[in-house]
């Protein structure tokens, strides 16, 4: 039980890696606040956790706003009385396309959820996290935050910001709160199809991506959840300010 009696928030936990994280964190003993923009999805995840004997509460909130993040933290404190782990995981993707074809408004949405979201999460959660003897703040970034492929500029920029935010928060909140990030390669979640929405051959493009990963597959939501669990746990007690690629070796490849 690597999170026994810990109180954790996971945002974007209605789907994909956040949902996998809620199940895994609860299995490891955590009490979990399942936060998502989509209330039904959040409740479905909380129900899945409870179905496996875990404790979870759902909250609908928009992480691109301060009030959304404050609601999430308030829910944790009112339900559990304390907060040990905040995983700022909610994210959005844009269909891959050239700069000239990307929606200008959507650039702001990507930055608002993927970069400003964790910053607002820190603003809301750090006072509570600092009260605990050992606490952890985790951000979901992306391999796209430090490597680039064509037609993914706005998303890459938002995730690059998330990686530098990780470093900045880690030095600001040391030694009380460790701040780290997980950087997934393309992951088998609904978001993968969002990226591919404008490709002619979606399945062929995804197959090509899989073939380019040294370990021979894309990430599964559980791979990312396990990395976040490590960073949240005391096993990572001397680790702060890092971004951990969970990428099957792709960032090592020349
Ligand atoms: P992945 O797990 O790969 O990040 P998903 O699309 O499966 O991708 O999950 C992302 C989750 O983040 C979704 O459940 C979505 O509703 C949630 N989400 C997106 N935007 C926000 C937001 N502004 N506030 C809270 N949750 C959000």
CSV table of N, CA, C and O in Angstrom, one decimal, residues 120-200:
chain,number,residue,atom,x,y,z
A,120,UNK,N,-2.9,27.1,-11.8
A,120,UNK,CA,-4.1,27.4,-10.9
A,120,UNK,C,-4.3,26.3,-9.9
A,120,UNK,O,-4.6,26.6,-8.7
A,121,UNK,N,-4.0,25.1,-10.3
A,121,UNK,CA,-4.1,24.0,-9.4
A,121,UNK,C,-3.1,24.2,-8.2
A,121,UNK,O,-3.5,23.9,-7.0
A,122,UNK,N,-1.9,24.6,-8.6
A,122,UNK,CA,-0.9,24.8,-7.5
A,122,UNK,C,-1.4,26.0,-6.6
A,122,UNK,O,-1.2,25.9,-5.4
A,123,UNK,N,-1.9,27.0,-7.2
A,123,UNK,CA,-2.3,28.1,-6.4
A,123,UNK,C,-3.4,27.7,-5.4
A,123,UNK,O,-3.4,28.1,-4.2
A,124,UNK,N,-4.3,26.8,-5.9
A,124,UNK,CA,-5.4,26.4,-5.0
A,124,UNK,C,-4.9,25.4,-4.0
A,124,UNK,O,-5.4,25.4,-2.8
A,125,UNK,N,-4.0,24.5,-4.4
A,125,UNK,CA,-3.7,23.3,-3.5
A,125,UNK,C,-2.5,23.5,-2.6
A,125,UNK,O,-2.4,22.8,-1.6
A,126,UNK,N,-1.6,24.4,-3.0
A,126,UNK,CA,-0.3,24.4,-2.2
A,126,UNK,C,-0.5,24.7,-0.7
A,126,UNK,O,0.1,24.1,0.1
A,127,UNK,N,-1.4,25.6,-0.4
A,127,UNK,CA,-1.6,25.9,1.1
A,127,UNK,C,-2.0,24.6,1.9
A,127,UNK,O,-1.4,24.4,2.9
A,128,UNK,N,-2.8,23.8,1.3
A,128,UNK,CA,-3.2,22.5,2.0
A,128,UNK,C,-2.1,21.5,1.9
A,128,UNK,O,-1.8,20.9,2.9
A,129,UNK,N,-1.4,21.4,0.8
A,129,UNK,CA,-0.3,20.5,0.6
A,129,UNK,C,0.8,20.8,1.6
A,129,UNK,O,1.5,19.9,2.2
A,130,UNK,N,1.1,22.1,1.8
A,130,UNK,CA,2.2,22.5,2.7
A,130,UNK,C,2.0,22.2,4.1
A,130,UNK,O,2.9,22.1,4.9
A,131,UNK,N,0.7,21.9,4.5
A,131,UNK,CA,0.4,21.6,5.9
A,131,UNK,C,0.7,20.2,6.2
A,131,UNK,O,0.7,19.8,7.4
A,132,UNK,N,1.0,19.4,5.2
A,132,UNK,CA,1.3,17.9,5.4
A,132,UNK,C,2.8,17.7,5.5
A,132,UNK,O,3.5,18.4,4.8
A,133,UNK,N,3.2,16.7,6.2
A,133,UNK,CA,4.6,16.5,6.4
A,133,UNK,C,5.3,16.1,5.1
A,133,UNK,O,6.4,16.5,4.8
A,134,UNK,N,4.6,15.3,4.3
A,134,UNK,CA,5.2,14.8,3.0
A,134,UNK,C,4.1,15.0,2.0
A,134,UNK,O,3.1,14.3,2.1
A,135,UNK,N,4.3,15.8,1.0
A,135,UNK,CA,3.2,15.9,0.0
A,135,UNK,C,3.8,16.1,-1.4
A,135,UNK,O,5.0,16.4,-1.6
A,136,UNK,N,2.9,15.9,-2.4
A,136,UNK,CA,3.4,15.8,-3.8
A,136,UNK,C,2.4,16.4,-4.7
A,136,UNK,O,1.2,16.2,-4.6
A,137,UNK,N,2.9,17.2,-5.7
A,137,UNK,CA,2.1,17.8,-6.7
A,137,UNK,C,2.7,17.2,-8.1
A,137,UNK,O,3.9,17.3,-8.3
A,138,UNK,N,1.8,16.7,-8.9
A,138,UNK,CA,2.2,16.1,-10.1
A,138,UNK,C,1.5,16.7,-11.3
A,138,UNK,O,0.3,17.0,-11.2
A,139,UNK,N,2.2,16.9,-12.4
A,139,UNK,CA,1.6,17.5,-13.6
A,139,UNK,C,1.7,16.5,-14.7
A,139,UNK,O,2.8,15.9,-14.9
A,140,UNK,N,0.7,16.3,-15.5
A,140,UNK,CA,0.8,15.5,-16.7
A,140,UNK,C,1.3,16.5,-17.8
A,140,UNK,O,0.5,17.4,-18.2
A,141,UNK,N,2.5,16.2,-18.3
A,141,UNK,CA,3.0,17.0,-19.4
A,141,UNK,C,2.9,16.1,-20.6
A,141,UNK,O,1.9,15.4,-20.8
A,142,UNK,N,3.9,16.0,-21.4
A,142,UNK,CA,3.9,15.2,-22.6
A,142,UNK,C,5.3,15.2,-23.2
A,142,UNK,O,6.0,16.1,-23.1
A,143,UNK,N,5.6,14.1,-23.9
A,143,UNK,CA,6.8,14.0,-24.7
A,143,UNK,C,6.8,15.2,-25.7
A,143,UNK,O,7.9,15.7,-26.0
A,144,UNK,N,5.6,15.6,-26.1
A,144,UNK,CA,5.5,16.8,-27.1
A,144,UNK,C,6.0,18.1,-26.4
A,144,UNK,O,6.1,19.1,-27.1
A,145,UNK,N,6.2,18.1,-25.1
A,145,UNK,CA,6.7,19.3,-24.5
A,145,UNK,C,8.2,19.5,-24.6
A,145,UNK,O,8.7,20.6,-24.4
A,146,UNK,N,8.9,18.4,-25.0
A,146,UNK,CA,10.3,18.7,-25.3
A,146,UNK,C,10.8,18.1,-26.6
A,146,UNK,O,12.0,18.2,-26.9
A,147,UNK,N,10.0,17.4,-27.3
A,147,UNK,CA,10.3,16.9,-28.6
A,147,UNK,C,9.2,17.4,-29.6
A,147,UNK,O,8.1,17.7,-29.1
A,148,UNK,N,9.5,17.6,-30.8
A,148,UNK,CA,8.5,18.1,-31.7
A,148,UNK,C,8.3,17.3,-32.9
A,148,UNK,O,9.2,16.6,-33.4
A,149,UNK,N,7.1,17.3,-33.4
A,149,UNK,CA,6.7,16.7,-34.7
A,149,UNK,C,5.9,17.7,-35.4
A,149,UNK,O,5.3,18.6,-34.7
A,150,UNK,N,5.9,17.7,-36.7
A,150,UNK,CA,5.1,18.7,-37.5
A,150,UNK,C,3.6,18.7,-37.1
A,150,UNK,O,3.1,17.6,-36.7
A,151,UNK,N,3.0,19.8,-37.2
A,151,UNK,CA,1.6,20.0,-37.1
A,151,UNK,C,1.0,19.8,-35.7
A,151,UNK,O,-0.2,19.4,-35.5
A,152,UNK,N,1.8,20.0,-34.7
A,152,UNK,CA,1.3,19.8,-33.3
A,152,UNK,C,1.8,21.0,-32.5
A,152,UNK,O,2.0,20.9,-31.3
A,153,UNK,N,1.9,22.2,-33.1
A,153,UNK,CA,2.6,23.3,-32.5
A,153,UNK,C,1.9,23.8,-31.2
A,153,UNK,O,2.6,24.1,-30.2
A,154,UNK,N,0.6,24.1,-31.2
A,154,UNK,CA,-0.1,24.6,-30.1
A,154,UNK,C,0.0,23.7,-28.9
A,154,UNK,O,0.3,24.1,-27.7
A,155,UNK,N,-0.3,22.4,-29.1
A,155,UNK,CA,-0.3,21.4,-28.0
A,155,UNK,C,1.1,21.3,-27.5
A,155,UNK,O,1.3,21.3,-26.2
A,156,UNK,N,2.2,21.3,-28.4
A,156,UNK,CA,3.6,21.2,-27.9
A,156,UNK,C,3.9,22.4,-27.0
A,156,UNK,O,4.6,22.3,-26.0
A,157,UNK,N,3.5,23.6,-27.4
A,157,UNK,CA,3.8,24.8,-26.7
A,157,UNK,C,3.2,24.7,-25.3
A,157,UNK,O,3.8,25.0,-24.3
A,158,UNK,N,1.9,24.2,-25.2
A,158,UNK,CA,1.2,24.2,-23.9
A,158,UNK,C,1.9,23.1,-23.0
A,158,UNK,O,2.1,23.3,-21.8
A,159,UNK,N,2.4,22.1,-23.6
A,159,UNK,CA,3.1,21.0,-22.8
A,159,UNK,C,4.5,21.4,-22.4
A,159,UNK,O,5.0,21.1,-21.3
A,160,UNK,N,5.2,22.2,-23.3
A,160,UNK,CA,6.5,22.7,-22.9
A,160,UNK,C,6.4,23.6,-21.7
A,160,UNK,O,7.2,23.6,-20.8
A,161,UNK,N,5.3,24.4,-21.7
A,161,UNK,CA,5.0,25.3,-20.5
A,161,UNK,C,4.8,24.5,-19.3
A,161,UNK,O,5.3,24.8,-18.2
A,162,UNK,N,4.1,23.4,-19.4
A,162,UNK,CA,3.8,22.5,-18.3
A,162,UNK,C,5.1,22.0,-17.7
A,162,UNK,O,5.3,21.8,-16.5
A,163,UNK,N,6.1,21.6,-18.6
A,163,UNK,CA,7.4,21.1,-18.1
A,163,UNK,C,8.2,22.2,-17.3
A,163,UNK,O,8.7,21.9,-16.3
A,164,UNK,N,8.2,23.3,-17.9
A,164,UNK,CA,9.0,24.4,-17.2
A,164,UNK,C,8.2,24.8,-15.9
A,164,UNK,O,8.9,25.2,-14.9
A,165,UNK,N,6.9,24.8,-15.9
A,165,UNK,CA,6.1,25.1,-14.7
A,165,UNK,C,6.5,24.1,-13.6
A,165,UNK,O,6.6,24.4,-12.4
A,166,UNK,N,6.7,22.8,-14.0
A,166,UNK,CA,7.1,21.8,-13.0
A,166,UNK,C,8.4,22.2,-12.3
A,166,UNK,O,8.5,22.2,-11.1
A,167,UNK,N,9.4,22.6,-13.1
A,167,UNK,CA,10.7,23.0,-12.5
A,167,UNK,C,10.5,24.3,-11.6
A,167,UNK,O,11.0,24.3,-10.5
A,168,UNK,N,9.7,25.2,-12.1
A,168,UNK,CA,9.5,26.5,-11.4
A,168,UNK,C,8.8,26.2,-10.0
A,168,UNK,O,9.2,26.8,-9.0
A,169,UNK,N,7.8,25.4,-10.1
A,169,UNK,CA,7.0,25.2,-8.8
A,169,UNK,C,7.9,24.3,-7.9
A,169,UNK,O,7.8,24.5,-6.6
A,170,UNK,N,8.7,23.4,-8.4
A,170,UNK,CA,9.5,22.6,-7.5
A,170,UNK,C,10.5,23.4,-6.7
A,170,UNK,O,10.7,23.1,-5.5
A,171,UNK,N,11.1,24.4,-7.3
A,171,UNK,CA,12.0,25.2,-6.5
A,171,UNK,C,11.3,26.2,-5.6
A,171,UNK,O,11.7,26.5,-4.5
A,172,UNK,N,10.1,26.6,-6.0
A,172,UNK,CA,9.4,27.6,-5.2
A,172,UNK,C,8.8,26.9,-3.9
A,172,UNK,O,8.7,27.5,-2.9
A,173,UNK,N,8.4,25.6,-4.1
A,173,UNK,CA,7.7,25.0,-3.0
A,173,UNK,C,8.5,24.0,-2.2
A,173,UNK,O,8.0,23.3,-1.3
A,174,UNK,N,9.8,23.8,-2.6
A,174,UNK,CA,10.7,23.0,-1.8
A,174,UNK,C,11.0,23.7,-0.5
A,174,UNK,O,11.0,25.0,-0.4
A,175,UNK,N,11.2,23.0,0.6
A,175,UNK,CA,11.2,21.5,0.7
A,175,UNK,C,9.9,20.9,1.1
A,175,UNK,O,9.8,19.7,1.2
A,176,UNK,N,8.8,21.7,1.2
A,176,UNK,CA,7.6,21.1,1.7
A,176,UNK,C,6.9,20.2,0.7
A,176,UNK,O,6.3,19.2,1.1
A,177,UNK,N,6.8,20.7,-0.5
A,177,UNK,CA,6.0,19.9,-1.5
A,177,UNK,C,6.9,19.5,-2.7
A,177,UNK,O,7.6,20.4,-3.3
A,178,UNK,N,7.0,18.3,-3.0
A,178,UNK,CA,7.7,17.8,-4.2
A,178,UNK,C,6.8,18.0,-5.4
A,178,UNK,O,5.6,17.8,-5.4
A,179,UNK,N,7.4,18.5,-6.5
A,179,UNK,CA,6.6,18.8,-7.7
A,179,UNK,C,7.3,18.1,-8.9
A,179,UNK,O,8.5,18.4,-9.2
A,180,UNK,N,6.6,17.2,-9.6
A,180,UNK,CA,7.2,16.5,-10.7
A,180,UNK,C,6.2,16.3,-11.8
A,180,UNK,O,5.0,16.6,-11.6
A,181,UNK,N,6.6,15.8,-12.9
A,181,UNK,CA,5.7,15.7,-14.1
A,181,UNK,C,5.9,14.3,-14.7
A,181,UNK,O,7.0,13.8,-14.7
A,182,UNK,N,4.9,13.8,-15.3
A,182,UNK,CA,4.9,12.6,-16.1
A,182,UNK,C,4.8,13.1,-17.6
A,182,UNK,O,3.9,13.9,-17.9
A,183,UNK,N,5.6,12.5,-18.5
A,183,UNK,CA,5.5,12.9,-19.9
A,183,UNK,C,5.2,11.7,-20.7
A,183,UNK,O,6.2,11.0,-21.2
A,184,UNK,N,4.0,11.5,-21.0
A,184,UNK,CA,3.6,10.3,-21.8
A,184,UNK,C,3.9,10.5,-23.3
A,184,UNK,O,3.9,11.6,-23.8
A,185,UNK,N,4.3,9.4,-23.9
A,185,UNK,CA,4.3,9.3,-25.4
A,185,UNK,C,2.8,9.2,-25.7
A,185,UNK,O,1.9,9.0,-24.8
A,186,UNK,N,2.4,9.2,-27.0
A,186,UNK,CA,1.0,9.0,-27.4
A,186,UNK,C,0.4,7.8,-26.6
A,186,UNK,O,1.1,6.7,-26.5
A,187,UNK,N,-0.7,8.0,-26.0
A,187,UNK,CA,-1.3,7.0,-25.1
A,187,UNK,C,-2.7,6.6,-25.7
A,187,UNK,O,-3.4,7.3,-26.3
A,188,UNK,N,-2.9,5.3,-25.4
A,188,UNK,CA,-4.2,4.7,-26.0
A,188,UNK,C,-5.4,5.2,-25.1
A,188,UNK,O,-5.9,4.4,-24.3
A,189,UNK,N,-5.8,6.4,-25.3
A,189,UNK,CA,-6.9,7.0,-24.7
A,189,UNK,C,-7.8,7.7,-25.8
A,189,UNK,O,-7.3,7.8,-26.9
A,190,UNK,N,-9.0,8.2,-25.4
A,190,UNK,CA,-9.8,8.9,-26.4
A,190,UNK,C,-9.0,10.0,-27.0
A,190,UNK,O,-9.3,10.4,-28.2
A,191,UNK,N,-8.1,10.6,-26.3
A,191,UNK,CA,-7.4,11.8,-26.8
A,191,UNK,C,-6.6,11.5,-28.1
A,191,UNK,O,-6.4,12.3,-28.9
A,192,UNK,N,-6.1,10.3,-28.2
A,192,UNK,CA,-5.3,9.9,-29.3
A,192,UNK,C,-6.1,10.1,-30.6
A,192,UNK,O,-5.5,10.6,-31.6
A,193,UNK,N,-7.4,9.8,-30.6
A,193,UNK,CA,-8.2,10.0,-31.8
A,193,UNK,C,-8.4,11.5,-32.1
A,193,UNK,O,-8.6,11.9,-33.2
A,194,UNK,N,-8.4,12.3,-31.0
A,194,UNK,CA,-8.6,13.7,-31.2
A,194,UNK,C,-7.4,14.3,-32.0
A,194,UNK,O,-7.5,15.1,-32.9
A,195,UNK,N,-6.2,13.8,-31.6
A,195,UNK,CA,-5.0,14.3,-32.4
A,195,UNK,C,-5.1,13.9,-33.8
A,195,UNK,O,-4.6,14.6,-34.7
A,196,UNK,N,-5.7,12.8,-34.1
A,196,UNK,CA,-5.7,12.2,-35.5
A,196,UNK,C,-6.8,12.6,-36.3
A,196,UNK,O,-7.0,12.3,-37.5
A,197,UNK,N,-7.7,13.5,-35.7
A,197,UNK,CA,-9.0,13.7,-36.4
A,197,UNK,C,-8.9,14.2,-37.8
A,197,UNK,O,-9.8,14.0,-38.6
A,198,UNK,N,-7.8,14.9,-38.1
A,198,UNK,CA,-7.7,15.5,-39.5
A,198,UNK,C,-6.8,14.6,-40.4
A,198,UNK,O,-6.4,15.0,-41.5
A,199,UNK,N,-6.3,13.5,-39.9
A,199,UNK,CA,-5.4,12.6,-40.7
A,199,UNK,C,-6.3,11.8,-41.7
A,199,UNK,O,-7.4,11.4,-41.3
A,200,UNK,N,-5.8,11.5,-42.9
A,200,UNK,CA,-6.5,10.7,-43.8
A,200,UNK,C,-6.6,9.3,-43.4
A,200,UNK,O,-7.7,8.7,-43.5
